């Protein structure tokens, strides 16, 4: 402060004016930054709301189209016929005698092929008791269309006829190309035919566990 005493009054006034001007400039810059920041935030939030609404509409439209496709397929004569025939033959396979060798091969498929893939997505030790099929029909089909299927896990769908001589495989060979074509056309992950009364999966295109 003592140094200012050596300055002339004119110099002191100039310095004061510069300080006031600088202060006013900084204040205006700060207020402008706050105003711009608020405007940018509002614009960003409005953009997010718009994107949310747009994505929400897309998701609703996706599921609506999926439901319409499912309803159309459910009314398709080929689907109805496949459900009737495959479900009937599935029930017959529940009376099939299952060989010990088949059970062992199915267990081996779970332990050597399925579990290593599943372990990448779950924690803890996997037990066959929780995964192996319990019903004769389930064991029979998983043996012939999965364990005994020579195609790799992601290509089990390539087997159209297990050549086991069963009527199930005869109908499977007839309808499988149709369902696989539907998957290819619409980009589905898989198609399942499920018995409404028992919740049994009586047919799947991809033949995954």
Coordinates of N, CA, C and O in Angstrom, one line a residue, residues 1-120:
X1 N 0.8 -1.2 0.0 CA 0.0 0.0 0.0 C 0.9 1.2 0.0 O 0.5 2.3 -0.6
X2 N 2.0 1.2 0.6 CA 2.9 2.3 0.7 C 3.4 2.7 -0.7 O 3.6 3.9 -1.0
X3 N 3.5 1.7 -1.6 CA 4.0 2.0 -2.9 C 3.0 2.9 -3.7 O 3.4 3.7 -4.6
X4 N 1.7 2.8 -3.4 CA 0.7 3.6 -4.1 C 0.8 5.0 -3.7 O 0.3 5.9 -4.5
X5 N 1.4 5.3 -2.6 CA 1.6 6.8 -2.2 C 2.5 7.5 -3.2 O 2.4 8.7 -3.3
X6 N 3.4 6.8 -3.9 CA 4.3 7.4 -4.8 C 3.6 7.7 -6.2 O 4.2 8.3 -7.0
X7 N 2.4 7.1 -6.4 CA 1.7 7.3 -7.7 C 0.9 8.6 -7.6 O 0.5 9.0 -6.6
X8 N 0.8 9.1 -8.8 CA 0.0 10.3 -8.9 C -1.5 10.0 -8.8 O -1.9 8.8 -8.9
X9 N -2.3 11.0 -8.5 CA -3.7 10.8 -8.4 C -4.3 10.2 -9.6 O -5.2 9.3 -9.6
X10 N -3.8 10.7 -10.8 CA -4.3 10.2 -12.1 C -4.0 8.7 -12.2 O -4.9 8.0 -12.7
X11 N -2.8 8.3 -11.8 CA -2.4 6.9 -12.0 C -3.3 6.0 -11.1 O -3.7 4.9 -11.4
X12 N -3.5 6.6 -9.8 CA -4.3 5.8 -8.9 C -5.8 5.6 -9.4 O -6.4 4.6 -9.3
X13 N -6.3 6.7 -10.1 CA -7.7 6.6 -10.7 C -7.7 5.6 -11.8 O -8.6 4.8 -11.9
X14 N -6.6 5.6 -12.6 CA -6.6 4.6 -13.7 C -6.6 3.2 -13.2 O -7.3 2.3 -13.7
X15 N -5.7 3.0 -12.1 CA -5.6 1.6 -11.6 C -7.0 1.2 -11.0 O -7.4 0.1 -11.1
X16 N -7.7 2.1 -10.3 CA -9.0 1.8 -9.7 C -10.0 1.5 -10.8 O -10.8 0.6 -10.6
X17 N -10.0 2.3 -11.8 CA -10.9 2.0 -12.9 C -10.6 0.7 -13.6 O -11.5 -0.1 -14.0
X18 N -9.3 0.3 -13.7 CA -8.9 -1.0 -14.3 C -9.4 -2.1 -13.4 O -9.9 -3.1 -13.9
X19 N -9.2 -1.9 -12.1 CA -9.7 -3.0 -11.1 C -11.2 -3.1 -11.2 O -11.7 -4.2 -11.2
X20 N -11.9 -2.0 -11.2 CA -13.4 -2.0 -11.2 C -13.8 -2.7 -12.6 O -14.7 -3.5 -12.6
X21 N -13.1 -2.3 -13.6 CA -13.5 -2.9 -14.9 C -13.2 -4.4 -15.0 O -14.0 -5.2 -15.5
X22 N -12.0 -4.7 -14.4 CA -11.7 -6.2 -14.4 C -12.7 -6.9 -13.5 O -13.1 -8.0 -13.9
X23 N -13.1 -6.3 -12.4 CA -14.1 -7.0 -11.5 C -15.4 -7.2 -12.2 O -16.0 -8.2 -12.1
X24 N -15.8 -6.1 -12.9 CA -17.1 -6.1 -13.6 C -17.0 -7.2 -14.8 O -18.0 -8.0 -15.0
X25 N -15.9 -7.3 -15.4 CA -15.7 -8.2 -16.5 C -15.8 -9.7 -16.0 O -16.4 -10.5 -16.5
X26 N -15.0 -9.9 -14.8 CA -15.1 -11.2 -14.2 C -16.5 -11.6 -13.8 O -16.9 -12.8 -13.9
X27 N -17.2 -10.6 -13.2 CA -18.5 -10.9 -12.7 C -19.4 -11.2 -13.9 O -20.2 -12.2 -13.8
X28 N -19.3 -10.4 -15.0 CA -20.2 -10.7 -16.1 C -19.8 -12.1 -16.8 O -20.7 -12.8 -17.2
X29 N -18.5 -12.4 -16.8 CA -18.1 -13.7 -17.3 C -18.6 -14.8 -16.5 O -19.1 -15.9 -17.0
X30 N -18.6 -14.7 -15.1 CA -19.1 -15.7 -14.3 C -20.6 -15.9 -14.4 O -21.1 -17.0 -14.5
X31 N -21.3 -14.7 -14.5 CA -22.8 -14.8 -14.7 C -23.1 -15.4 -16.1 O -24.1 -16.2 -16.2
X32 N -22.3 -15.1 -17.1 CA -22.5 -15.7 -18.4 C -22.3 -17.2 -18.4 O -23.0 -17.9 -19.0
X33 N -21.2 -17.6 -17.7 CA -20.9 -19.0 -17.6 C -22.0 -19.8 -16.9 O -22.4 -20.8 -17.3
X34 N -22.5 -19.2 -15.8 CA -23.6 -19.8 -15.1 C -24.9 -20.0 -15.9 O -25.5 -21.0 -16.0
X35 N -25.1 -18.9 -16.7 CA -26.3 -18.9 -17.6 C -26.2 -19.9 -18.7 O -27.1 -20.7 -19.0
X36 N -24.9 -19.9 -19.3 CA -24.7 -20.9 -20.3 C -24.7 -22.3 -19.8 O -25.3 -23.2 -20.5
X37 N -24.2 -22.5 -18.6 CA -24.2 -23.9 -18.0 C -25.6 -24.3 -17.8 O -25.9 -25.5 -18.1
X38 N -26.4 -23.5 -17.2 CA -27.8 -23.8 -17.0 C -28.5 -24.2 -18.3 O -29.3 -25.1 -18.3
X39 N -28.3 -23.3 -19.3 CA -28.9 -23.6 -20.6 C -28.5 -24.9 -21.2 O -29.3 -25.6 -21.7
X40 N -27.1 -25.2 -21.1 CA -26.6 -26.5 -21.6 C -27.2 -27.7 -20.9 O -27.5 -28.7 -21.5
X41 N -27.3 -27.5 -19.5 CA -27.8 -28.6 -18.7 C -29.3 -28.9 -19.1 O -29.7 -30.0 -19.2
X42 N -30.0 -27.8 -19.2 CA -31.4 -27.9 -19.6 C -31.6 -28.6 -21.0 O -32.4 -29.4 -21.2
X43 N -30.7 -28.1 -21.9 CA -30.8 -28.7 -23.2 C -30.4 -30.2 -23.2 O -31.0 -31.0 -23.9
X44 N -29.4 -30.5 -22.4 CA -29.0 -31.9 -22.2 C -30.1 -32.8 -21.7 O -30.4 -33.9 -22.1
X45 N -30.7 -32.3 -20.6 CA -31.8 -33.0 -20.0 C -33.0 -33.2 -20.9 O -33.6 -34.2 -21.0
X46 N -33.3 -32.1 -21.7 CA -34.4 -32.2 -22.7 C -34.1 -33.2 -23.7 O -34.9 -34.0 -24.2
X47 N -32.8 -33.3 -24.1 CA -32.3 -34.3 -25.1 C -32.5 -35.7 -24.6 O -32.9 -36.6 -25.3
X48 N -32.1 -35.9 -23.3 CA -32.2 -37.2 -22.7 C -33.7 -37.6 -22.6 O -34.0 -38.8 -22.8
X49 N -34.5 -36.7 -22.2 CA -36.0 -37.0 -22.1 C -36.5 -37.4 -23.5 O -37.3 -38.3 -23.6
X50 N -36.1 -36.6 -24.5 CA -36.5 -37.0 -25.9 C -36.0 -38.4 -26.3 O -36.8 -39.1 -26.9
X51 N -34.7 -38.7 -26.0 CA -34.2 -40.0 -26.3 C -34.9 -41.1 -25.5 O -35.2 -42.1 -26.1
X52 N -35.2 -40.8 -24.2 CA -35.9 -41.8 -23.4 C -37.3 -42.1 -24.0 O -37.7 -43.2 -24.1
X53 N -38.0 -41.0 -24.4 CA -39.3 -41.2 -25.0 C -39.2 -42.0 -26.3 O -40.0 -42.9 -26.6
X54 N -38.2 -41.6 -27.1 CA -38.0 -42.3 -28.4 C -37.7 -43.8 -28.2 O -38.3 -44.7 -28.8
X55 N -36.7 -44.1 -27.3 CA -36.4 -45.5 -27.0 C -37.5 -46.3 -26.4 O -37.7 -47.4 -26.7
X56 N -38.3 -45.6 -25.5 CA -39.4 -46.3 -24.9 C -40.4 -46.7 -26.0 O -41.0 -47.8 -25.9
X57 N -40.7 -45.8 -26.9 CA -41.6 -46.1 -28.0 C -41.1 -47.2 -28.9 O -41.8 -48.1 -29.3
X58 N -39.7 -47.2 -29.1 CA -39.2 -48.3 -29.9 C -39.3 -49.6 -29.2 O -39.6 -50.7 -29.8
X59 N -39.0 -49.7 -27.9 CA -39.2 -50.9 -27.1 C -40.6 -51.4 -27.1 O -40.9 -52.6 -27.3
X60 N -41.5 -50.5 -26.9 CA -42.9 -50.9 -26.9 C -43.3 -51.4 -28.3 O -44.0 -52.4 -28.4
X61 N -42.8 -50.8 -29.3 CA -43.1 -51.2 -30.7 C -42.5 -52.6 -30.9 O -43.1 -53.5 -31.6
X62 N -41.3 -52.8 -30.4 CA -40.6 -54.1 -30.6 C -41.4 -55.2 -30.0 O -41.7 -56.3 -30.6
X63 N -41.8 -55.0 -28.7 CA -42.6 -56.1 -28.0 C -44.0 -56.3 -28.6 O -44.5 -57.4 -28.7
X64 N -44.6 -55.2 -29.1 CA -45.9 -55.3 -29.8 C -45.7 -56.1 -31.0 O -46.6 -57.0 -31.3
X65 N -44.7 -55.9 -31.8 CA -44.5 -56.6 -33.0 C -44.2 -58.1 -32.7 O -44.6 -59.0 -33.4
X66 N -43.4 -58.3 -31.6 CA -43.0 -59.7 -31.2 C -44.3 -60.4 -30.8 O -44.5 -61.6 -31.2
X67 N -45.2 -59.8 -30.1 CA -46.4 -60.4 -29.7 C -47.3 -60.7 -30.9 O -47.9 -61.8 -30.9
X68 N -47.4 -59.8 -31.8 CA -48.2 -60.1 -33.0 C -47.6 -61.2 -33.8 O -48.4 -62.1 -34.4
X69 N -46.2 -61.3 -33.9 CA -45.6 -62.4 -34.6 C -45.9 -63.8 -33.9 O -46.2 -64.8 -34.6
X70 N -45.9 -63.7 -32.6 CA -46.1 -64.9 -31.8 C -47.6 -65.4 -32.0 O -47.9 -66.6 -32.1
X71 N -48.5 -64.4 -32.0 CA -49.9 -64.8 -32.2 C -50.1 -65.3 -33.6 O -50.9 -66.3 -33.7
X72 N -49.5 -64.7 -34.5 CA -49.6 -65.2 -35.9 C -49.1 -66.6 -36.1 O -49.7 -67.5 -36.7
X73 N -47.9 -66.9 -35.5 CA -47.3 -68.2 -35.5 C -48.2 -69.2 -34.8 O -48.3 -70.4 -35.2
X74 N -48.8 -68.8 -33.7 CA -49.6 -69.7 -32.9 C -50.8 -70.2 -33.6 O -51.4 -71.2 -33.4
X75 N -51.3 -69.3 -34.6 CA -52.4 -69.7 -35.4 C -52.1 -70.3 -36.7 O -53.0 -70.7 -37.5
X76 N -50.8 -70.4 -37.0 CA -50.3 -71.1 -38.2 C -50.6 -72.6 -38.2 O -50.3 -73.2 -37.2
X77 N -51.1 -73.1 -39.2 CA -51.5 -74.5 -39.3 C -50.4 -75.4 -39.0 O -50.5 -76.4 -38.3
X78 N -49.2 -75.1 -39.6 CA -48.0 -75.9 -39.4 C -47.6 -76.0 -38.0 O -47.2 -77.1 -37.5
X79 N -47.7 -74.9 -37.3 CA -47.3 -74.8 -35.8 C -48.3 -75.7 -35.0 O -47.9 -76.4 -34.1
X80 N -49.6 -75.5 -35.3 CA -50.6 -76.3 -34.5 C -50.4 -77.8 -34.8 O -50.4 -78.6 -33.8
X81 N -50.2 -78.1 -36.0 CA -50.0 -79.5 -36.4 C -48.7 -80.1 -35.7 O -48.7 -81.2 -35.2
X82 N -47.6 -79.3 -35.7 CA -46.4 -79.8 -35.1 C -46.6 -79.9 -33.6 O -46.1 -80.9 -33.0
X83 N -47.3 -79.0 -33.0 CA -47.5 -79.1 -31.5 C -48.3 -80.4 -31.2 O -48.0 -81.1 -30.2
X84 N -49.3 -80.7 -32.0 CA -50.2 -81.9 -31.7 C -49.3 -83.1 -31.9 O -49.3 -84.0 -31.0
X85 N -48.6 -83.3 -33.0 CA -47.9 -84.5 -33.3 C -46.7 -84.7 -32.3 O -46.5 -85.8 -31.8
X86 N -45.9 -83.6 -32.2 CA -44.7 -83.7 -31.3 C -45.1 -83.9 -29.8 O -44.4 -84.7 -29.1
X87 N -46.1 -83.3 -29.4 CA -46.5 -83.5 -28.0 C -47.0 -84.9 -27.8 O -46.7 -85.5 -26.7
X88 N -47.8 -85.4 -28.7 CA -48.3 -86.8 -28.6 C -47.1 -87.8 -28.5 O -47.1 -88.7 -27.7
X89 N -46.1 -87.6 -29.4 CA -45.0 -88.5 -29.4 C -44.1 -88.3 -28.2 O -43.5 -89.3 -27.7
X90 N -44.0 -87.1 -27.7 CA -43.2 -86.8 -26.5 C -43.8 -87.6 -25.3 O -43.1 -88.3 -24.5
X91 N -45.1 -87.6 -25.2 CA -45.8 -88.4 -24.1 C -45.6 -89.9 -24.3 O -45.4 -90.6 -23.3
X92 N -45.5 -90.4 -25.5 CA -45.2 -91.8 -25.7 C -43.8 -92.1 -25.3 O -43.6 -93.2 -24.8
X93 N -42.9 -91.2 -25.5 CA -41.5 -91.5 -25.1 C -41.3 -91.5 -23.6 O -40.3 -92.1 -23.1
X94 N -42.3 -91.0 -22.9 CA -42.2 -91.2 -21.4 C -42.4 -92.6 -21.0 O -42.1 -92.9 -19.8
X95 N -42.8 -93.5 -21.9 CA -43.0 -94.9 -21.6 C -41.8 -95.7 -22.1 O -41.8 -96.9 -22.1
X96 N -40.8 -95.0 -22.7 CA -39.6 -95.6 -23.3 C -38.7 -96.0 -22.2 O -38.4 -95.3 -21.2
X97 N -38.1 -97.2 -22.4 CA -37.1 -97.7 -21.5 C -35.8 -97.0 -21.8 O -35.3 -97.0 -23.0
X98 N -35.2 -96.4 -20.8 CA -33.9 -95.6 -21.0 C -32.7 -96.5 -20.6 O -32.6 -97.0 -19.5
X99 N -31.8 -96.7 -21.5 CA -30.6 -97.5 -21.3 C -29.7 -96.7 -20.4 O -29.5 -95.5 -20.4
X100 N -28.9 -97.4 -19.5 CA -28.0 -96.8 -18.6 C -26.9 -96.0 -19.4 O -26.4 -95.0 -19.0
X101 N -26.5 -96.6 -20.6 CA -25.5 -95.9 -21.4 C -26.0 -94.5 -21.9 O -25.2 -93.6 -22.0
X102 N -27.3 -94.4 -22.2 CA -27.9 -93.2 -22.6 C -27.8 -92.1 -21.4 O -27.4 -91.0 -21.7
X103 N -28.2 -92.6 -20.2 CA -28.1 -91.7 -19.1 C -26.6 -91.2 -18.8 O -26.4 -90.0 -18.6
X104 N -25.7 -92.1 -19.0 CA -24.3 -91.8 -18.8 C -23.8 -90.8 -19.8 O -23.1 -89.8 -19.5
X105 N -24.3 -91.0 -21.1 CA -23.9 -90.0 -22.1 C -24.5 -88.6 -21.9 O -23.8 -87.6 -22.2
X106 N -25.7 -88.6 -21.4 CA -26.3 -87.3 -21.2 C -25.6 -86.6 -20.0 O -25.3 -85.4 -20.1
X107 N -25.3 -87.4 -19.0 CA -24.5 -86.8 -17.8 C -23.2 -86.3 -18.3 O -22.8 -85.2 -17.9
X108 N -22.6 -87.0 -19.2 CA -21.3 -86.6 -19.7 C -21.4 -85.3 -20.5 O -20.5 -84.5 -20.5
X109 N -22.5 -85.2 -21.3 CA -22.7 -84.0 -22.0 C -22.8 -82.8 -21.1 O -22.2 -81.7 -21.4
X110 N -23.6 -82.9 -20.0 CA -23.7 -81.8 -19.1 C -22.3 -81.5 -18.5 O -22.0 -80.3 -18.4
X111 N -21.6 -82.5 -18.0 CA -20.4 -82.2 -17.3 C -19.3 -81.7 -18.2 O -18.5 -80.8 -17.8
X112 N -19.2 -82.2 -19.4 CA -18.0 -81.9 -20.3 C -18.3 -80.8 -21.3 O -17.4 -80.2 -21.8
X113 N -19.6 -80.6 -21.6 CA -19.9 -79.6 -22.6 C -20.7 -78.4 -22.1 O -20.3 -77.2 -22.3
X114 N -21.8 -78.7 -21.3 CA -22.6 -77.6 -20.8 C -22.1 -76.9 -19.6 O -22.0 -75.7 -19.6
X115 N -21.6 -77.6 -18.6 CA -21.1 -77.0 -17.4 C -19.9 -76.0 -17.7 O -19.9 -74.9 -17.1
X116 N -18.9 -76.4 -18.5 CA -17.8 -75.4 -18.7 C -18.3 -74.1 -19.3 O -17.8 -73.0 -19.0
X117 N -19.4 -74.1 -20.1 CA -20.0 -72.9 -20.7 C -20.7 -72.2 -19.6 O -20.6 -70.9 -19.4
X118 N -21.5 -72.9 -18.8 CA -22.3 -72.3 -17.7 C -21.5 -71.7 -16.6 O -21.8 -70.6 -16.1
X119 N -20.3 -72.3 -16.3 CA -19.4 -71.8 -15.3 C -18.9 -70.4 -15.5 O -18.5 -69.7 -14.6
X120 N -18.9 -70.0 -16.8 CA -18.5 -68.6 -17.1 C -19.5 -67.6 -16.7 O -19.2 -66.4 -16.6

